[in-house]
PDB file of C-alpha atoms in Angstrom:
ATOM      1  CA  UNK A   1       3.881   0.999  -4.480  1.00 66.00           C
ATOM      2  CA  UNK A   2       5.093   4.277  -3.250  1.00 73.00           C
ATOM      3  CA  UNK A   3       1.988   5.973  -5.186  1.00 75.00           C
ATOM      4  CA  UNK A   4      -0.405   3.425  -3.368  1.00 73.00           C
ATOM      5  CA  UNK A   5       1.167   4.022   0.193  1.00 72.00           C
ATOM      6  CA  UNK A   6       0.926   7.636  -0.202  1.00 73.00           C
ATOM      7  CA  UNK A   7      -2.805   7.342  -0.495  1.00 77.00           C
ATOM      8  CA  UNK A   8      -3.384   4.427   1.497  1.00 73.00           C
ATOM      9  CA  UNK A   9      -1.321   4.676   4.760  1.00 68.00           C
ATOM     10  CA  UNK A  10      -1.026   8.440   5.506  1.00 70.00           C
ATOM     11  CA  UNK A  11      -3.760  10.523   6.788  1.00 75.00           C
ATOM     12  CA  UNK A  12      -4.939  13.655   5.049  1.00 80.00           C
ATOM     13  CA  UNK A  13      -4.809  15.404   8.474  1.00 83.00           C
ATOM     14  CA  UNK A  14      -1.023  15.387   8.285  1.00 79.00           C
ATOM     15  CA  UNK A  15      -0.291  15.201   4.706  1.00 81.00           C
ATOM     16  CA  UNK A  16      -1.748  17.238   1.663  1.00 87.00           C
ATOM     17  CA  UNK A  17      -2.143  14.077  -0.500  1.00 87.00           C
ATOM     18  CA  UNK A  18      -2.685  16.084  -3.686  1.00 89.00           C
ATOM     19  CA  UNK A  19       0.281  18.259  -3.183  1.00 88.00           C
ATOM     20  CA  UNK A  20       2.719  17.203  -6.124  1.00 86.00           C
ATOM     21  CA  UNK A  21       0.164  14.767  -7.737  1.00 89.00           C
ATOM     22  CA  UNK A  22      -1.392  15.429 -11.095  1.00 91.00           C
ATOM     23  CA  UNK A  23      -5.103  15.902 -10.857  1.00 93.00           C
ATOM     24  CA  UNK A  24      -8.156  17.512 -12.062  1.00 95.00           C
ATOM     25  CA  UNK A  25     -11.534  18.658 -10.605  1.00 96.00           C
ATOM     26  CA  UNK A  26     -14.333  16.524 -11.695  1.00 95.00           C
ATOM     27  CA  UNK A  27     -17.922  17.786 -12.390  1.00 95.00           C
ATOM     28  CA  UNK A  28     -18.892  17.115  -8.775  1.00 93.00           C
ATOM     29  CA  UNK A  29     -15.883  19.104  -7.410  1.00 94.00           C
ATOM     30  CA  UNK A  30     -14.139  15.840  -6.333  1.00 93.00           C
ATOM     31  CA  UNK A  31     -10.470  15.685  -7.184  1.00 94.00           C
ATOM     32  CA  UNK A  32      -9.673  13.096  -9.806  1.00 94.00           C
ATOM     33  CA  UNK A  33      -6.001  11.823  -9.448  1.00 92.00           C
ATOM     34  CA  UNK A  34      -4.658  11.411 -13.130  1.00 91.00           C
ATOM     35  CA  UNK A  35      -1.290   9.716 -12.431  1.00 87.00           C
ATOM     36  CA  UNK A  36      -1.291   5.870 -12.194  1.00 85.00           C
ATOM     37  CA  UNK A  37      -4.945   5.842 -13.526  1.00 89.00           C
ATOM     38  CA  UNK A  38      -6.580   3.976 -16.255  1.00 91.00           C
ATOM     39  CA  UNK A  39      -9.943   5.347 -15.710  1.00 93.00           C
ATOM     40  CA  UNK A  40     -12.401   7.053 -13.342  1.00 94.00           C
ATOM     41  CA  UNK A  41     -15.986   6.833 -12.153  1.00 94.00           C
ATOM     42  CA  UNK A  42     -17.510   9.889 -10.745  1.00 95.00           C
ATOM     43  CA  UNK A  43     -20.623   9.504  -8.726  1.00 95.00           C
ATOM     44  CA  UNK A  44     -23.136  11.038  -6.546  1.00 94.00           C
ATOM     45  CA  UNK A  45     -23.930   9.097  -3.296  1.00 94.00           C
ATOM     46  CA  UNK A  46     -27.640   8.569  -3.049  1.00 96.00           C
ATOM     47  CA  UNK A  47     -27.727   5.930  -0.138  1.00 96.00           C
ATOM     48  CA  UNK A  48     -25.623   3.812   2.110  1.00 95.00           C
ATOM     49  CA  UNK A  49     -25.878   0.662   4.057  1.00 94.00           C
ATOM     50  CA  UNK A  50     -24.012  -0.436   7.108  1.00 91.00           C
ATOM     51  CA  UNK A  51     -22.905  -4.079   6.824  1.00 89.00           C
ATOM     52  CA  UNK A  52     -20.918  -4.267  10.082  1.00 86.00           C
ATOM     53  CA  UNK A  53     -17.123  -4.075   8.901  1.00 82.00           C
ATOM     54  CA  UNK A  54     -17.974  -1.821   5.895  1.00 86.00           C
ATOM     55  CA  UNK A  55     -20.402   0.776   4.503  1.00 92.00           C
ATOM     56  CA  UNK A  56     -21.686   0.210   1.222  1.00 94.00           C
ATOM     57  CA  UNK A  57     -22.306   3.331  -0.726  1.00 94.00           C
ATOM     58  CA  UNK A  58     -24.716   3.321  -3.506  1.00 96.00           C
ATOM     59  CA  UNK A  59     -24.343   5.952  -6.149  1.00 95.00           C
ATOM     60  CA  UNK A  60     -25.629   7.570  -9.384  1.00 96.00           C
ATOM     61  CA  UNK A  61     -23.180   7.613 -12.093  1.00 96.00           C
ATOM     62  CA  UNK A  62     -22.478  11.529 -13.123  1.00 95.00           C
ATOM     63  CA  UNK A  63     -19.227  10.980 -15.222  1.00 96.00           C
ATOM     64  CA  UNK A  64     -16.721   8.472 -16.393  1.00 95.00           C
ATOM     65  CA  UNK A  65     -13.628   8.456 -18.630  1.00 94.00           C
ATOM     66  CA  UNK A  66     -11.034   6.015 -19.956  1.00 93.00           C
ATOM     67  CA  UNK A  67      -7.717   7.912 -19.591  1.00 91.00           C
ATOM     68  CA  UNK A  68      -4.988   5.304 -20.447  1.00 88.00           C
ATOM     69  CA  UNK A  69      -4.718   1.772 -21.915  1.00 89.00           C
ATOM     70  CA  UNK A  70      -3.695  -0.873 -19.388  1.00 83.00           C
ATOM     71  CA  UNK A  71      -4.700  -3.322 -16.910  1.00 79.00           C
ATOM     72  CA  UNK A  72      -5.984  -2.170 -13.455  1.00 79.00           C
ATOM     73  CA  UNK A  73      -4.178  -3.335 -10.375  1.00 73.00           C
ATOM     74  CA  UNK A  74      -6.493  -5.645  -8.429  1.00 73.00           C
ATOM     75  CA  UNK A  75      -6.616  -6.205  -4.680  1.00 67.00           C
ATOM     76  CA  UNK A  76      -5.102  -9.820  -5.285  1.00 68.00           C
ATOM     77  CA  UNK A  77      -2.199  -8.566  -7.503  1.00 66.00           C
ATOM     78  CA  UNK A  78      -1.366  -5.921  -4.885  1.00 67.00           C
ATOM     79  CA  UNK A  79      -1.173  -8.667  -2.064  1.00 63.00           C
ATOM     80  CA  UNK A  80       0.295 -11.722  -4.152  1.00 65.00           C
ATOM     81  CA  UNK A  81       2.543 -10.111  -6.766  1.00 59.00           C
ATOM     82  CA  UNK A  82       3.634  -6.689  -5.113  1.00 62.00           C
ATOM     83  CA  UNK A  83       3.800  -8.023  -1.542  1.00 65.00           C
ATOM     84  CA  UNK A  84       1.337  -5.448  -0.207  1.00 63.00           C
ATOM     85  CA  UNK A  85       0.314  -6.065   3.394  1.00 64.00           C
ATOM     86  CA  UNK A  86      -2.800  -5.037   5.389  1.00 60.00           C
ATOM     87  CA  UNK A  87      -2.265  -3.021   8.468  1.00 59.00           C
ATOM     88  CA  UNK A  88      -3.549  -4.605  11.864  1.00 60.00           C
ATOM     89  CA  UNK A  89      -6.559  -1.978  11.780  1.00 56.00           C
ATOM     90  CA  UNK A  90      -7.700  -3.288   8.214  1.00 54.00           C
ATOM     91  CA  UNK A  91     -10.417  -5.941   8.137  1.00 48.00           C
ATOM     92  CA  UNK A  92      -8.291  -7.911   5.665  1.00 50.00           C
ATOM     93  CA  UNK A  93      -5.438  -8.157   8.202  1.00 53.00           C
ATOM     94  CA  UNK A  94      -4.020 -11.685   8.342  1.00 53.00           C
ATOM     95  CA  UNK A  95      -3.045 -12.784  11.858  1.00 54.00           C
ATOM     96  CA  UNK A  96      -0.369 -14.947  10.332  1.00 50.00           C
ATOM     97  CA  UNK A  97       1.488 -11.923   9.321  1.00 45.00           C
ATOM     98  CA  UNK A  98       2.300 -11.444  12.954  1.00 44.00           C
ATOM     99  CA  UNK A  99       3.321 -15.076  13.974  1.00 43.00           C
ATOM    100  CA  UNK A 100       6.730 -15.060  15.563  1.00 42.00           C
ATOM    101  CA  UNK A 101       9.343 -17.560  14.762  1.00 36.00           C
ATOM    102  CA  UNK A 102      10.883 -21.050  14.600  1.00 30.00           C
ATOM    103  CA  UNK A 103      13.469 -19.993  12.234  1.00 32.00           C
ATOM    104  CA  UNK A 104      14.807 -16.497  12.094  1.00 37.00           C
ATOM    105  CA  UNK A 105      15.118 -14.577   8.976  1.00 52.00           C
ATOM    106  CA  UNK A 106      16.663 -11.291   8.329  1.00 82.00           C
ATOM    107  CA  UNK A 107      13.365  -9.711   7.214  1.00 90.00           C
ATOM    108  CA  UNK A 108      12.141  -6.461   8.538  1.00 92.00           C
ATOM    109  CA  UNK A 109       8.532  -5.310   8.926  1.00 91.00           C
ATOM    110  CA  UNK A 110       7.269  -1.546   8.568  1.00 91.00           C
ATOM    111  CA  UNK A 111       5.228  -0.989  12.075  1.00 89.00           C
ATOM    112  CA  UNK A 112       3.071   1.681  10.039  1.00 87.00           C
ATOM    113  CA  UNK A 113       1.838  -0.350   7.193  1.00 88.00           C
ATOM    114  CA  UNK A 114       2.988  -3.891   7.530  1.00 87.00           C
ATOM    115  CA  UNK A 115       5.248  -4.119   4.394  1.00 91.00           C
ATOM    116  CA  UNK A 116       8.061  -6.572   4.786  1.00 90.00           C
ATOM    117  CA  UNK A 117      11.659  -6.026   3.448  1.00 92.00           C
ATOM    118  CA  UNK A 118      12.874  -9.125   2.167  1.00 90.00           C
ATOM    119  CA  UNK A 119      16.677  -9.091   1.225  1.00 88.00           C
ATOM    120  CA  UNK A 120      16.245 -11.937  -1.091  1.00 85.00           C
ATOM    121  CA  UNK A 121      13.865  -9.579  -3.106  1.00 86.00           C
ATOM    122  CA  UNK A 122      15.367  -6.365  -2.486  1.00 89.00           C
ATOM    123  CA  UNK A 123      13.376  -3.182  -3.519  1.00 91.00           C
ATOM    124  CA  UNK A 124      14.012  -2.621  -7.283  1.00 87.00           C
ATOM    125  CA  UNK A 125      11.532   0.509  -7.324  1.00 85.00           C
ATOM    126  CA  UNK A 126      14.100   2.153  -5.053  1.00 88.00           C
ATOM    127  CA  UNK A 127      17.194   0.774  -6.922  1.00 90.00           C
ATOM    128  CA  UNK A 128      17.881  -1.737  -4.082  1.00 91.00           C
ATOM    129  CA  UNK A 129      19.509  -4.963  -5.581  1.00 88.00           C
ATOM    130  CA  UNK A 130      18.404  -8.559  -4.507  1.00 87.00           C
ATOM    131  CA  UNK A 131      20.461  -9.791  -1.667  1.00 86.00           C
ATOM    132  CA  UNK A 132      21.043  -6.491   0.113  1.00 89.00           C
ATOM    133  CA  UNK A 133      20.572  -6.850   3.977  1.00 89.00           C
ATOM    134  CA  UNK A 134      18.397  -4.401   5.775  1.00 91.00           C
ATOM    135  CA  UNK A 135      21.332  -2.998   7.597  1.00 88.00           C
ATOM    136  CA  UNK A 136      22.819  -2.050   4.424  1.00 90.00           C
ATOM    137  CA  UNK A 137      20.027  -0.088   3.106  1.00 93.00           C
ATOM    138  CA  UNK A 138      21.043   3.586   2.699  1.00 93.00           C
ATOM    139  CA  UNK A 139      20.051   5.781   5.638  1.00 92.00           C
ATOM    140  CA  UNK A 140      17.550   7.757   3.510  1.00 93.00           C
ATOM    141  CA  UNK A 141      15.801   4.507   1.982  1.00 94.00           C
ATOM    142  CA  UNK A 142      11.906   4.569   3.109  1.00 93.00           C
ATOM    143  CA  UNK A 143       9.299   2.022   2.966  1.00 92.00           C
ATOM    144  CA  UNK A 144       8.109   1.763  -0.495  1.00 90.00           C
ATOM    145  CA  UNK A 145       4.482   1.475   0.479  1.00 88.00           C
ATOM    146  CA  UNK A 146       3.975   4.176   2.978  1.00 88.00           C
ATOM    147  CA  UNK A 147       7.109   6.259   2.978  1.00 89.00           C
ATOM    148  CA  UNK A 148       8.123   5.762   6.636  1.00 90.00           C
ATOM    149  CA  UNK A 149      11.976   5.757   7.595  1.00 92.00           C
ATOM    150  CA  UNK A 150      14.114   2.784   8.480  1.00 93.00           C
ATOM    151  CA  UNK A 151      13.529   3.621  12.214  1.00 92.00           C
ATOM    152  CA  UNK A 152       9.989   2.621  11.702  1.00 92.00           C
ATOM    153  CA  UNK A 153      10.946  -1.091  10.782  1.00 93.00           C
ATOM    154  CA  UNK A 154      11.485  -3.968  13.219  1.00 90.00           C
ATOM    155  CA  UNK A 155      13.082  -7.302  12.718  1.00 89.00           C
ATOM    156  CA  UNK A 156      10.226  -9.629  11.447  1.00 81.00           C
ATOM    157  CA  UNK A 157      10.617 -13.289  12.364  1.00 66.00           C
ATOM    158  CA  UNK A 158       8.528 -15.816  10.318  1.00 60.00           C
ATOM    159  CA  UNK A 159       7.711 -19.376  10.666  1.00 49.00           C
ATOM    160  CA  UNK A 160       9.460 -21.369   7.724  1.00 51.00           C
ATOM    161  CA  UNK A 161       7.468 -24.154   6.191  1.00 49.00           C
ATOM    162  CA  UNK A 162       8.812 -27.587   7.087  1.00 44.00           C
TER     163      UNK A 162
END
């Protein structure tokens, strides 16, 4: 999740995204990240289509390679299994994520990327056990998605199902 956040929630204007990341330069000159990668497709853009909320790029396949065995992480897996959230600026942002409370919980939400720290789940990737309250997280703990510090989190109150 930290790897996803490194590329997905931080701007290249403030951070060299390829620093300390294993990559190679492809035949088109584009960097191809080799970490957490099972394959890549390298293409040349030949056209684009503005569809309102997105731009669809049409490309000609230039190169491709299978690097590792494994299953790709799908968008659904990222959200449903890993608990990834969409930032407010994303077209996939769900308004329900911002609903405020009928029953308080001690969950905290990252104001940068929308990740919700849930004490019941902890943060196994960072060595945080289940049941660890937010206030007991180490001072140097960072958001597992975008790397923001604890000071970027706010109390997140959700509506509990009846």
